[in-house]
mmCIF file with all atom_site columns, C-alpha atoms and ligand atoms in Angstrom:
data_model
loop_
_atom_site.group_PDB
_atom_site.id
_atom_site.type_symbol
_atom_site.label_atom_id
_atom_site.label_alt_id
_atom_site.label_comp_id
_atom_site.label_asym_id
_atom_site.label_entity_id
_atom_site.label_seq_id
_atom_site.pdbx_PDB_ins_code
_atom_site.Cartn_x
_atom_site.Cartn_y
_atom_site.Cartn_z
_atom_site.occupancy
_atom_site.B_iso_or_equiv
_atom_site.pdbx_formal_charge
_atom_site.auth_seq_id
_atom_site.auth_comp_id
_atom_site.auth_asym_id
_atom_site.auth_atom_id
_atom_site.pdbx_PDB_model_num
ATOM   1   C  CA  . UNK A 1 1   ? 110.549 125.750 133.087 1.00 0.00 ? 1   UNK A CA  1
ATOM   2   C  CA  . UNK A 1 2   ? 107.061 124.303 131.117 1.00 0.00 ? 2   UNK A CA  1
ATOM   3   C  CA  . UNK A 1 3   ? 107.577 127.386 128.814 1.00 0.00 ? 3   UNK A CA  1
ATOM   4   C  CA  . UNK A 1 4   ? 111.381 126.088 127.814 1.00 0.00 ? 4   UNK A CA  1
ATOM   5   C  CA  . UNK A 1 5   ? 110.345 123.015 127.524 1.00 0.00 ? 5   UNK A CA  1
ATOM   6   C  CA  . UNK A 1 6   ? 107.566 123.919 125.479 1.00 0.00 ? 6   UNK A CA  1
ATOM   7   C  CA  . UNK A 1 7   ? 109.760 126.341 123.419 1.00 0.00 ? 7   UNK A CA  1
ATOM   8   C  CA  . UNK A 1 8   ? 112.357 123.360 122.378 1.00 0.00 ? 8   UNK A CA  1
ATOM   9   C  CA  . UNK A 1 9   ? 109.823 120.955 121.018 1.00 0.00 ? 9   UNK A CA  1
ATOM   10  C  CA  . UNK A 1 10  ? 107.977 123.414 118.891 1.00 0.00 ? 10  UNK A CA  1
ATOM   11  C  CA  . UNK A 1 11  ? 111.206 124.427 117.770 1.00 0.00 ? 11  UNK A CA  1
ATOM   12  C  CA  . UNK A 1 12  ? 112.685 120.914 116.948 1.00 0.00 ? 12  UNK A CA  1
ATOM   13  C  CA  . UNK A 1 13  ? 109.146 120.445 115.119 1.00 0.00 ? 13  UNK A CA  1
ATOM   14  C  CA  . UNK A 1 14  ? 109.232 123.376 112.795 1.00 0.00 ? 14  UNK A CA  1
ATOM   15  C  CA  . UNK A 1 15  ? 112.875 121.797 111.975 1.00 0.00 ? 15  UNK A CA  1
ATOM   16  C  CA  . UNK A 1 16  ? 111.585 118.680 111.409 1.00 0.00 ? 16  UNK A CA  1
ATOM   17  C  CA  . UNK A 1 17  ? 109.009 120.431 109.379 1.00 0.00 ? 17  UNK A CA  1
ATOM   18  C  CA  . UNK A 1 18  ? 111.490 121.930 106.903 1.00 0.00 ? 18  UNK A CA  1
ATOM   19  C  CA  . UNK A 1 19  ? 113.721 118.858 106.961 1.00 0.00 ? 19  UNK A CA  1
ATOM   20  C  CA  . UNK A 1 20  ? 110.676 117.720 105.210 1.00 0.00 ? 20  UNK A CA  1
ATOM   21  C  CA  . UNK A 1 21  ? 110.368 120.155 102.663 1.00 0.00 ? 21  UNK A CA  1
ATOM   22  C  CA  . UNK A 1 22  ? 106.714 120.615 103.573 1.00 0.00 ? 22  UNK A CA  1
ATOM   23  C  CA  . UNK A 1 23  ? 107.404 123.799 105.254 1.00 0.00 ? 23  UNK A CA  1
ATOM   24  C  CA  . UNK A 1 24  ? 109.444 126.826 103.796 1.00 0.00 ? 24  UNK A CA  1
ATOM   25  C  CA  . UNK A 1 25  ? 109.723 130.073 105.848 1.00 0.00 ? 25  UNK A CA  1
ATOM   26  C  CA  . UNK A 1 26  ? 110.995 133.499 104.727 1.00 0.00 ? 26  UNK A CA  1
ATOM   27  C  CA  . UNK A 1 27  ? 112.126 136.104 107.124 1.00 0.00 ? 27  UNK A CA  1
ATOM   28  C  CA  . UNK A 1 28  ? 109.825 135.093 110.126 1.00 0.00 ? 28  UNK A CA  1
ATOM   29  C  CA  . UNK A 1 29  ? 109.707 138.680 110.687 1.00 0.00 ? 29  UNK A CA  1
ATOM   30  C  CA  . UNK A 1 30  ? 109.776 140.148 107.159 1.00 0.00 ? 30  UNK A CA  1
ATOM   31  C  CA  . UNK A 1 31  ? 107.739 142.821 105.407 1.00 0.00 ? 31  UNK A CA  1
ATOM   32  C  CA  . UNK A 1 32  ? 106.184 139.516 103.165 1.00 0.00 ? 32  UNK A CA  1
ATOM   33  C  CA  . UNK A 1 33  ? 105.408 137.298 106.715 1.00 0.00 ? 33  UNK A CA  1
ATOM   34  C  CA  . UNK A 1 34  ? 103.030 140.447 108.288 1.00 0.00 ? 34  UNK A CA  1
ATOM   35  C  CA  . UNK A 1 35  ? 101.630 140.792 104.585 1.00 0.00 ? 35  UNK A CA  1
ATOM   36  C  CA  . UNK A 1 36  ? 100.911 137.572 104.081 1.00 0.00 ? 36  UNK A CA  1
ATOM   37  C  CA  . UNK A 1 37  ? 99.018  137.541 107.449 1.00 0.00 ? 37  UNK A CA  1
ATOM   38  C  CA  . UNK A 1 38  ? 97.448  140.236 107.045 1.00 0.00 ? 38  UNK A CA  1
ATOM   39  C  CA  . UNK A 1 39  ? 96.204  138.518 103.588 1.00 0.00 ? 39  UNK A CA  1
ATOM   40  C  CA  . UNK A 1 40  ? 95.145  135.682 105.047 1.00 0.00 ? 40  UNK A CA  1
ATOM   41  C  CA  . UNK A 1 41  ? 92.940  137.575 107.560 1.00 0.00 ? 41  UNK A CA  1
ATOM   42  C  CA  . UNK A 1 42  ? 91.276  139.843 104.975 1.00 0.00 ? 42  UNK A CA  1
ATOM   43  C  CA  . UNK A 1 43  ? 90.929  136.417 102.627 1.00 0.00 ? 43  UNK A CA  1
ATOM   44  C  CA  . UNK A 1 44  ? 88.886  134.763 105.405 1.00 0.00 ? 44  UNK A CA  1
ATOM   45  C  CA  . UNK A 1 45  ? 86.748  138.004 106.222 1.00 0.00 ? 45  UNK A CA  1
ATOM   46  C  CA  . UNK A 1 46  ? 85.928  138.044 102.378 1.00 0.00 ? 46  UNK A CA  1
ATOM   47  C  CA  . UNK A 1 47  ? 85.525  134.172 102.190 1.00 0.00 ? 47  UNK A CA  1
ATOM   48  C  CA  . UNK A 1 48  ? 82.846  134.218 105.330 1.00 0.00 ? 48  UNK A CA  1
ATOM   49  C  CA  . UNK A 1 49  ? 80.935  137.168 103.948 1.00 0.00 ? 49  UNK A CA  1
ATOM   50  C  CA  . UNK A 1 50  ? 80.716  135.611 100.192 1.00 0.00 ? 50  UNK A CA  1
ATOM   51  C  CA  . UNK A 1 51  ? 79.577  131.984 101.267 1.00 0.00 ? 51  UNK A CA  1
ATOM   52  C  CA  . UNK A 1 52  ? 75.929  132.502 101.592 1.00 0.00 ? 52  UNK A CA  1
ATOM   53  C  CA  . UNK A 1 53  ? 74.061  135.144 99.988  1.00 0.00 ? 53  UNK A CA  1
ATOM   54  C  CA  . UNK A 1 54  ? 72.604  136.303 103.512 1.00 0.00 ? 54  UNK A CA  1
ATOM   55  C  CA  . UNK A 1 55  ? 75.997  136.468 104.404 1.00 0.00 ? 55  UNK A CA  1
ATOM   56  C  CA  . UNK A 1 56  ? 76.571  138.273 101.732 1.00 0.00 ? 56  UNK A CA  1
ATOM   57  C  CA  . UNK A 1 57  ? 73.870  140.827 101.977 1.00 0.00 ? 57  UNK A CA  1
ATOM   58  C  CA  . UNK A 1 58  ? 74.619  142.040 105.161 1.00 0.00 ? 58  UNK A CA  1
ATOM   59  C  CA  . UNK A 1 59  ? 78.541  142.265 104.269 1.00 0.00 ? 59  UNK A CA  1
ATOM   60  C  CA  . UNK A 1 60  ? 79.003  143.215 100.783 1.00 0.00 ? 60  UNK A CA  1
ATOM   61  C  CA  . UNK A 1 61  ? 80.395  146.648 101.875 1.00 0.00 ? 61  UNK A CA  1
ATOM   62  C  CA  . UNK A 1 62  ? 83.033  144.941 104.270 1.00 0.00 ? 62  UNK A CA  1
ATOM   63  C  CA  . UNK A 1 63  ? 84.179  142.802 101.020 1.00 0.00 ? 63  UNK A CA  1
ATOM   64  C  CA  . UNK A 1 64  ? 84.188  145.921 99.195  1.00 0.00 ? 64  UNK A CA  1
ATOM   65  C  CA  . UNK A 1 65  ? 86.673  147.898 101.914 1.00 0.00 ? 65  UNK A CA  1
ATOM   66  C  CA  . UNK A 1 66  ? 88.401  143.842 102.026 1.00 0.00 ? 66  UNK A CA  1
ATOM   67  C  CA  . UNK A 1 67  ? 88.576  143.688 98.534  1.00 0.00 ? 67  UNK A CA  1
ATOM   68  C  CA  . UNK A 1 68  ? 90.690  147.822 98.452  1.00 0.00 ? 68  UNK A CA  1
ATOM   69  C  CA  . UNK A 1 69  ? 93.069  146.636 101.483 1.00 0.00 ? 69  UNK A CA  1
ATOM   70  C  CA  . UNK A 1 70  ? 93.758  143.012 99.554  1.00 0.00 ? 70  UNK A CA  1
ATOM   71  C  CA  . UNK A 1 71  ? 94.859  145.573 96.488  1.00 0.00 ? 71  UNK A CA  1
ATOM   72  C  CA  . UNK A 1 72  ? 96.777  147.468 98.931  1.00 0.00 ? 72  UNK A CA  1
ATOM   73  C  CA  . UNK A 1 73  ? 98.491  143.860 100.377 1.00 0.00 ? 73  UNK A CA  1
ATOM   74  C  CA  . UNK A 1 74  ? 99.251  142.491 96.954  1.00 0.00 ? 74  UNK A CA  1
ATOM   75  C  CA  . UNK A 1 75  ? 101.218 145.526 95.862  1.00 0.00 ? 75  UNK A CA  1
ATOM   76  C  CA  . UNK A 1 76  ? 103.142 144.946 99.039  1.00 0.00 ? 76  UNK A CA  1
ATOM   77  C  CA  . UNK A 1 77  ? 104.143 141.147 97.827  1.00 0.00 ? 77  UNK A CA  1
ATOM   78  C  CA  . UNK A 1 78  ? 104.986 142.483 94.162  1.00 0.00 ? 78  UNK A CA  1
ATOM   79  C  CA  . UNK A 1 79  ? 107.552 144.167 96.307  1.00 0.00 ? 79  UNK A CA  1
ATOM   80  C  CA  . UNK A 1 80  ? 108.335 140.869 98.298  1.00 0.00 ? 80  UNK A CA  1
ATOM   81  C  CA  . UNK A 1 81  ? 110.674 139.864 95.510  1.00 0.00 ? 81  UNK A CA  1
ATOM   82  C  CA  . UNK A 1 82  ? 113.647 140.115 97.981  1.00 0.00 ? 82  UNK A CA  1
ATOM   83  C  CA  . UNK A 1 83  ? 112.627 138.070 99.948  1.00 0.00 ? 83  UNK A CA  1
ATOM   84  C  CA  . UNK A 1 84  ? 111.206 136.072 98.326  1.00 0.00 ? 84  UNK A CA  1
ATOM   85  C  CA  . UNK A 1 85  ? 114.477 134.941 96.075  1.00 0.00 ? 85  UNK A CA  1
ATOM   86  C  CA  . UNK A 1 86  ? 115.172 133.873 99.620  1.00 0.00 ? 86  UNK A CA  1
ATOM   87  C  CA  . UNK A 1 87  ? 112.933 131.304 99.987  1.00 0.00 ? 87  UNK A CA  1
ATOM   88  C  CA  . UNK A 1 88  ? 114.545 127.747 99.707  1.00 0.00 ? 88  UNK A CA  1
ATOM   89  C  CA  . UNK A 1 89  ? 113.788 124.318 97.880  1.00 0.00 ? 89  UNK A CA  1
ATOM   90  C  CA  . UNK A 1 90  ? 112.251 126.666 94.760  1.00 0.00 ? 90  UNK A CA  1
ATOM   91  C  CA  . UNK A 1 91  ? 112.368 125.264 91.253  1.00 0.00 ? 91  UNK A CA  1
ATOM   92  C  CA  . UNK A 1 92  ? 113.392 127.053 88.697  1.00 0.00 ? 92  UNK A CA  1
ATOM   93  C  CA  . UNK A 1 93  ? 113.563 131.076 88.692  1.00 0.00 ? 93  UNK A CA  1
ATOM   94  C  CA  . UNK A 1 94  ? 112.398 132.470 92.073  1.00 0.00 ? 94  UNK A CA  1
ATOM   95  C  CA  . UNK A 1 95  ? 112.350 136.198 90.664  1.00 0.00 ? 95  UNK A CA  1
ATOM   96  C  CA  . UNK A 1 96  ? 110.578 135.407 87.267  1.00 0.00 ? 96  UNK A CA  1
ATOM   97  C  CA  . UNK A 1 97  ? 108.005 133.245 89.342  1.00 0.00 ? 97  UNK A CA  1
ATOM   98  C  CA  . UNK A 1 98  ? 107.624 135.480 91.604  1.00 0.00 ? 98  UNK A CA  1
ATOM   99  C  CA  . UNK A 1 99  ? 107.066 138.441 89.531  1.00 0.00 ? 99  UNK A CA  1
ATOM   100 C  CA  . UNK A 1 100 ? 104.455 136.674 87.443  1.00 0.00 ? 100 UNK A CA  1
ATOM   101 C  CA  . UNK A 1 101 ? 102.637 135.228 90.326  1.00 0.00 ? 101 UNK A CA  1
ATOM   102 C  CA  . UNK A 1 102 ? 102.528 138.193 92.254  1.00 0.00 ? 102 UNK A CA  1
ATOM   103 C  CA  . UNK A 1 103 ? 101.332 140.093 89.061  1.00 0.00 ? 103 UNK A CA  1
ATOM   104 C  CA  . UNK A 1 104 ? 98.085  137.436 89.140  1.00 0.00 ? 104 UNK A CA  1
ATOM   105 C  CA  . UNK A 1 105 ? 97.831  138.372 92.471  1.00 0.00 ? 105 UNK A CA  1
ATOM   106 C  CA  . UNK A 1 106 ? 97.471  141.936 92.434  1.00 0.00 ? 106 UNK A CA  1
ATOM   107 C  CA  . UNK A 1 107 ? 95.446  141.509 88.741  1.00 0.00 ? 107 UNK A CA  1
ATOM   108 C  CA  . UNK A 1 108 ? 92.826  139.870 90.283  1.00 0.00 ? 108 UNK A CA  1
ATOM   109 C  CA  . UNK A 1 109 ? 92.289  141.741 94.022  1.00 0.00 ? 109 UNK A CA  1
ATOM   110 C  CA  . UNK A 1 110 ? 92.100  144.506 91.338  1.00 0.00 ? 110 UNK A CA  1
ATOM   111 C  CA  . UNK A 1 111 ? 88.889  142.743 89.630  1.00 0.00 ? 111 UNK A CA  1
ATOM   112 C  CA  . UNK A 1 112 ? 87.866  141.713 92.684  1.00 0.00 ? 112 UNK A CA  1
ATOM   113 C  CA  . UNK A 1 113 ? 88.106  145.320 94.220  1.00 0.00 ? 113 UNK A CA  1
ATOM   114 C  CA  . UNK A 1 114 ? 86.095  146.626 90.827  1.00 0.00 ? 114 UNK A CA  1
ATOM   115 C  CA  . UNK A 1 115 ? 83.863  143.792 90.867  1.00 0.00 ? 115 UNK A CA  1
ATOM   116 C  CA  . UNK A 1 116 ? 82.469  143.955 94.626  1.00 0.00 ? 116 UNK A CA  1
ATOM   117 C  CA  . UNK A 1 117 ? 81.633  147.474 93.926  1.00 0.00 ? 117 UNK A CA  1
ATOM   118 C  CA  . UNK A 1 118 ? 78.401  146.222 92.512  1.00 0.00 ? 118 UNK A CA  1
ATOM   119 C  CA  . UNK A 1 119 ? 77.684  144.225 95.659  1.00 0.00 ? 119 UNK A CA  1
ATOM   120 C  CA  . UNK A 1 120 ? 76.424  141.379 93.191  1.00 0.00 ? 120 UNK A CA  1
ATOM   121 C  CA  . UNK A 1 121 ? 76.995  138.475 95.379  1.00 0.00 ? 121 UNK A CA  1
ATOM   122 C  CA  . UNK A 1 122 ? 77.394  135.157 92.390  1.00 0.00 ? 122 UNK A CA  1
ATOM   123 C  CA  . UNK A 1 123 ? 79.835  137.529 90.556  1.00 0.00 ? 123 UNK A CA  1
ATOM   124 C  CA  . UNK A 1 124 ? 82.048  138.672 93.548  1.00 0.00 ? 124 UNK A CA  1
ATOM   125 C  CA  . UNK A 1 125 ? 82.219  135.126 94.840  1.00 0.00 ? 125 UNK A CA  1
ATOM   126 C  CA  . UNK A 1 126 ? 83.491  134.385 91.572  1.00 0.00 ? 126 UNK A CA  1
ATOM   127 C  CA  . UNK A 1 127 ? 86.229  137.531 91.680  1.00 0.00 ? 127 UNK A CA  1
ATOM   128 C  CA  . UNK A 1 128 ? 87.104  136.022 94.701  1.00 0.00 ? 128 UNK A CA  1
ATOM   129 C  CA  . UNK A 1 129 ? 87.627  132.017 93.662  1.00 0.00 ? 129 UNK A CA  1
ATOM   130 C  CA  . UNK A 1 130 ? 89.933  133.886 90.894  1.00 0.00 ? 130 UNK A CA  1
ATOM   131 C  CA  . UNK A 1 131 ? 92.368  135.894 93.685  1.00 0.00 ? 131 UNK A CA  1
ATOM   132 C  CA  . UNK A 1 132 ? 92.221  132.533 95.769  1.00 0.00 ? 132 UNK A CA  1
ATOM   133 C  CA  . UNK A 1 133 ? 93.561  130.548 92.525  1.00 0.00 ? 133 UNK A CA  1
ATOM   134 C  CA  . UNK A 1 134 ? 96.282  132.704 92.950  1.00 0.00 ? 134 UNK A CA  1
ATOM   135 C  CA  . UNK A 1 135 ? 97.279  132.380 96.388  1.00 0.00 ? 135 UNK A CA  1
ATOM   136 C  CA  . UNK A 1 136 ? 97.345  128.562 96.054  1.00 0.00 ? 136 UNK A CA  1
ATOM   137 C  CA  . UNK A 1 137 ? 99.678  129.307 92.511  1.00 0.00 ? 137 UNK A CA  1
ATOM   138 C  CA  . UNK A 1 138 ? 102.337 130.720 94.333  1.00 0.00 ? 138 UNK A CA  1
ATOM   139 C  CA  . UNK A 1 139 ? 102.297 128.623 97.326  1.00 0.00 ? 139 UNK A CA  1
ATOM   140 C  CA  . UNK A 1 140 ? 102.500 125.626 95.011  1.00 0.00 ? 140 UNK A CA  1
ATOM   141 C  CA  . UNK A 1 141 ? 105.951 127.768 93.701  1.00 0.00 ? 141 UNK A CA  1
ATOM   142 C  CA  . UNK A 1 142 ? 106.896 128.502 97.168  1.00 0.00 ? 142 UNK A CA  1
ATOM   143 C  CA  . UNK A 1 143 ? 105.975 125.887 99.007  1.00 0.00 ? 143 UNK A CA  1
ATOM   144 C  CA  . UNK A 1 144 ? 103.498 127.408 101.544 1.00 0.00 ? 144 UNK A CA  1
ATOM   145 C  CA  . UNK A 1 145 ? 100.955 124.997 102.905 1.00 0.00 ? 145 UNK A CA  1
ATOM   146 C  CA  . UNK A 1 146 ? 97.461  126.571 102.201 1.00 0.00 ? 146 UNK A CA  1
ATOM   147 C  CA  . UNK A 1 147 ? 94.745  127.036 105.197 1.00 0.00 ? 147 UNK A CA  1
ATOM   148 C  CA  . UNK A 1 148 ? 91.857  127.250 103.143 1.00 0.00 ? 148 UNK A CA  1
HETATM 149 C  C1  . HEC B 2 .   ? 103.333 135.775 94.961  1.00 0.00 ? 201 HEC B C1  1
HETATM 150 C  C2  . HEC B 2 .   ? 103.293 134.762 95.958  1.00 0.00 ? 201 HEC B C2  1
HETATM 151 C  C3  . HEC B 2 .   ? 102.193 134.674 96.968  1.00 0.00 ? 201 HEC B C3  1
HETATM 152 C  C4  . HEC B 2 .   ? 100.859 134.953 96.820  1.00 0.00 ? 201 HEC B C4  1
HETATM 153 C  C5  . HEC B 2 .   ? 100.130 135.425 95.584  1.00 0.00 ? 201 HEC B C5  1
HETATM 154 C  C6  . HEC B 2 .   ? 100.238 134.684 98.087  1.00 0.00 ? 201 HEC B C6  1
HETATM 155 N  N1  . HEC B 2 .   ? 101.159 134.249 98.988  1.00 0.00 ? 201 HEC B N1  1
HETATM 156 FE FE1 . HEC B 2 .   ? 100.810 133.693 100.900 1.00 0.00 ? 201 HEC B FE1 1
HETATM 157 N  N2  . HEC B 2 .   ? 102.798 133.345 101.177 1.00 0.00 ? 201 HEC B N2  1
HETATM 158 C  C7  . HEC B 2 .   ? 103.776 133.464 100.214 1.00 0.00 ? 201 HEC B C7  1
HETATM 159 C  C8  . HEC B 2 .   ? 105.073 133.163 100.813 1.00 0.00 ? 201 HEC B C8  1
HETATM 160 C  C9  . HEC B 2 .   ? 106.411 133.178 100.105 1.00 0.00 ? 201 HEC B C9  1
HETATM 161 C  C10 . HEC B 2 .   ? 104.828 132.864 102.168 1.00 0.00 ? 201 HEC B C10 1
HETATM 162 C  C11 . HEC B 2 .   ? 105.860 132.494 103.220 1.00 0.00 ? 201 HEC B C11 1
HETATM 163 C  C12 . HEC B 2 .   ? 106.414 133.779 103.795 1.00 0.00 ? 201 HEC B C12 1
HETATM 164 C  C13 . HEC B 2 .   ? 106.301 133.842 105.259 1.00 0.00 ? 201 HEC B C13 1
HETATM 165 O  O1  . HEC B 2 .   ? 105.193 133.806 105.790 1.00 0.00 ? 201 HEC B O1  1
HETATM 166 O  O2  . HEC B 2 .   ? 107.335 133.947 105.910 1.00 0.00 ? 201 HEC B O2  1
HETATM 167 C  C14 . HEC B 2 .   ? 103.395 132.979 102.348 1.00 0.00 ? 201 HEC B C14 1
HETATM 168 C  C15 . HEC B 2 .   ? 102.762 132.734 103.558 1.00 0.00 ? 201 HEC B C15 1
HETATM 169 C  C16 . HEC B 2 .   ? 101.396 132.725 103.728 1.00 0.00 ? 201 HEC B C16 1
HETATM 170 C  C17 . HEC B 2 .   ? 100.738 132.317 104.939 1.00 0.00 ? 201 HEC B C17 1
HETATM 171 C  C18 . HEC B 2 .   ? 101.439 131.855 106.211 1.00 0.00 ? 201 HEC B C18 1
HETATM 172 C  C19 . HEC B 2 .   ? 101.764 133.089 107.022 1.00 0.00 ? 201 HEC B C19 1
HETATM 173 C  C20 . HEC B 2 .   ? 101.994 132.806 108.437 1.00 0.00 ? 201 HEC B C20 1
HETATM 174 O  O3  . HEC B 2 .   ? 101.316 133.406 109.282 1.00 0.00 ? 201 HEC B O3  1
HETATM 175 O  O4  . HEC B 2 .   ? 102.868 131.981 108.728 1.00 0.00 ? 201 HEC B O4  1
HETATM 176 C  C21 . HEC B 2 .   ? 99.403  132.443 104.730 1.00 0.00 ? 201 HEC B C21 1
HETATM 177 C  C22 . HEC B 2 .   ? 98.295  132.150 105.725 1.00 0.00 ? 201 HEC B C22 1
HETATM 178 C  C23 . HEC B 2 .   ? 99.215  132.942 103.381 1.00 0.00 ? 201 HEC B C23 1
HETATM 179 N  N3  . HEC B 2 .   ? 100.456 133.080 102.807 1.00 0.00 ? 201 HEC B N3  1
HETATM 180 C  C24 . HEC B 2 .   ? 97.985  133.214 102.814 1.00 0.00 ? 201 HEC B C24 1
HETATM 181 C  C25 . HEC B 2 .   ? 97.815  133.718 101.531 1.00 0.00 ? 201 HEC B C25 1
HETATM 182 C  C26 . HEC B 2 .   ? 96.535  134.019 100.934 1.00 0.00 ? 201 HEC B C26 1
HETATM 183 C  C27 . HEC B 2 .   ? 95.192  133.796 101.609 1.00 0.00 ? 201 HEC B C27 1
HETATM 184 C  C28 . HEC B 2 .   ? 96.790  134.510 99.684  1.00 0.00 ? 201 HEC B C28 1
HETATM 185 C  C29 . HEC B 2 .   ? 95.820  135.018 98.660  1.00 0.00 ? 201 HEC B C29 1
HETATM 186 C  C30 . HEC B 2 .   ? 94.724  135.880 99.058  1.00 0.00 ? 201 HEC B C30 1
HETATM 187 C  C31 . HEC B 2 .   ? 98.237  134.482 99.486  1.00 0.00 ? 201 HEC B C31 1
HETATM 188 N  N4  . HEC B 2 .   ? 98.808  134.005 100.633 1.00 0.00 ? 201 HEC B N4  1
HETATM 189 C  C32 . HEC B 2 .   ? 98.881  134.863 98.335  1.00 0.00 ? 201 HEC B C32 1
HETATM 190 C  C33 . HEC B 2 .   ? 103.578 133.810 98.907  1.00 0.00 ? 201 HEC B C33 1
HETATM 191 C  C34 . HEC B 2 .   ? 102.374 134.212 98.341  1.00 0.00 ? 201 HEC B C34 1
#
């Protein structure tokens, strides 16, 4: 009974979410969705381990292996196009956005991945302000709030 309840008002407050265009949701259960959370949880690993150089110094081999599987992710959203051309409330050209943003995205995990190699922990944090430029790019496009 609770749990009903509970499911009806966080359902009538993601629609109220979306009635506000502040929220835009894909296929809640799409290939994109579990990339995109995946991303985000290999973006925070990398964003913990690069704040401090102590951090750093005991994790640079984590952000290396983070740095490969973000690769891996991005090339997974260049193939979110689908879905993404789903997406509502986008302006312009969802596909040629997409393609281009995604593109950034998977450019620089790739110079990130290649940079973290040399565990040098100013110039990885910097690789990594460069991928996280992109995130917030496309979720200006498509409308995602950002949790950074
Ligand atoms: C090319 C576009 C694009 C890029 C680049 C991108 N995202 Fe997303 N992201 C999306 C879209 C579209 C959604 C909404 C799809 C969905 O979750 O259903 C989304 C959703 C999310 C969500 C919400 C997922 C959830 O659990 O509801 C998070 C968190 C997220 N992205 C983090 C990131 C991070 C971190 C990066 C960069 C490391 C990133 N994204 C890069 C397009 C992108």
């Amino acid at each position: 009974m609770i749990k009903n309840k509970f499911r009806v008002i966080t359902s009538s407050f993601a629609a109220l979410a979306v009635a506000a265009g502040t929220l835009v949701i894909a296929d809640e259960h799409g290939p994109l969705h579990e990339a995109m959370e995946k991303v985000n949880k290999v973006n925070n690993a990398i964003n913990k381990a690069v704040r401090t150089p102590v951090a750093y110094k005991k994790d640079a081999k984590a952000v290396t292996e983070n740095s490969k599987e973000l690769v891996k992710l991005a090339k997974v959203t260049v193939d979110g196009v689908a879905e993404a051309k789903k997406v509502k409330g986008v302006k312009g050209d969802p596909e040629a956005q997409w393609k281009t943003l995604a593109a950034d995205f998977l450019k620089t995990s790739e110079e990130l991945a290649k940079v973290a190699e040399k565990e040098d922990h100013a110039a990885t944090k910097n690789a990594h302000q460069a991928v996280k430029k992109s995130c917030s790019g496309c979720h200006e496009v498509f409308r995602v709030e950002d949790e950074k």
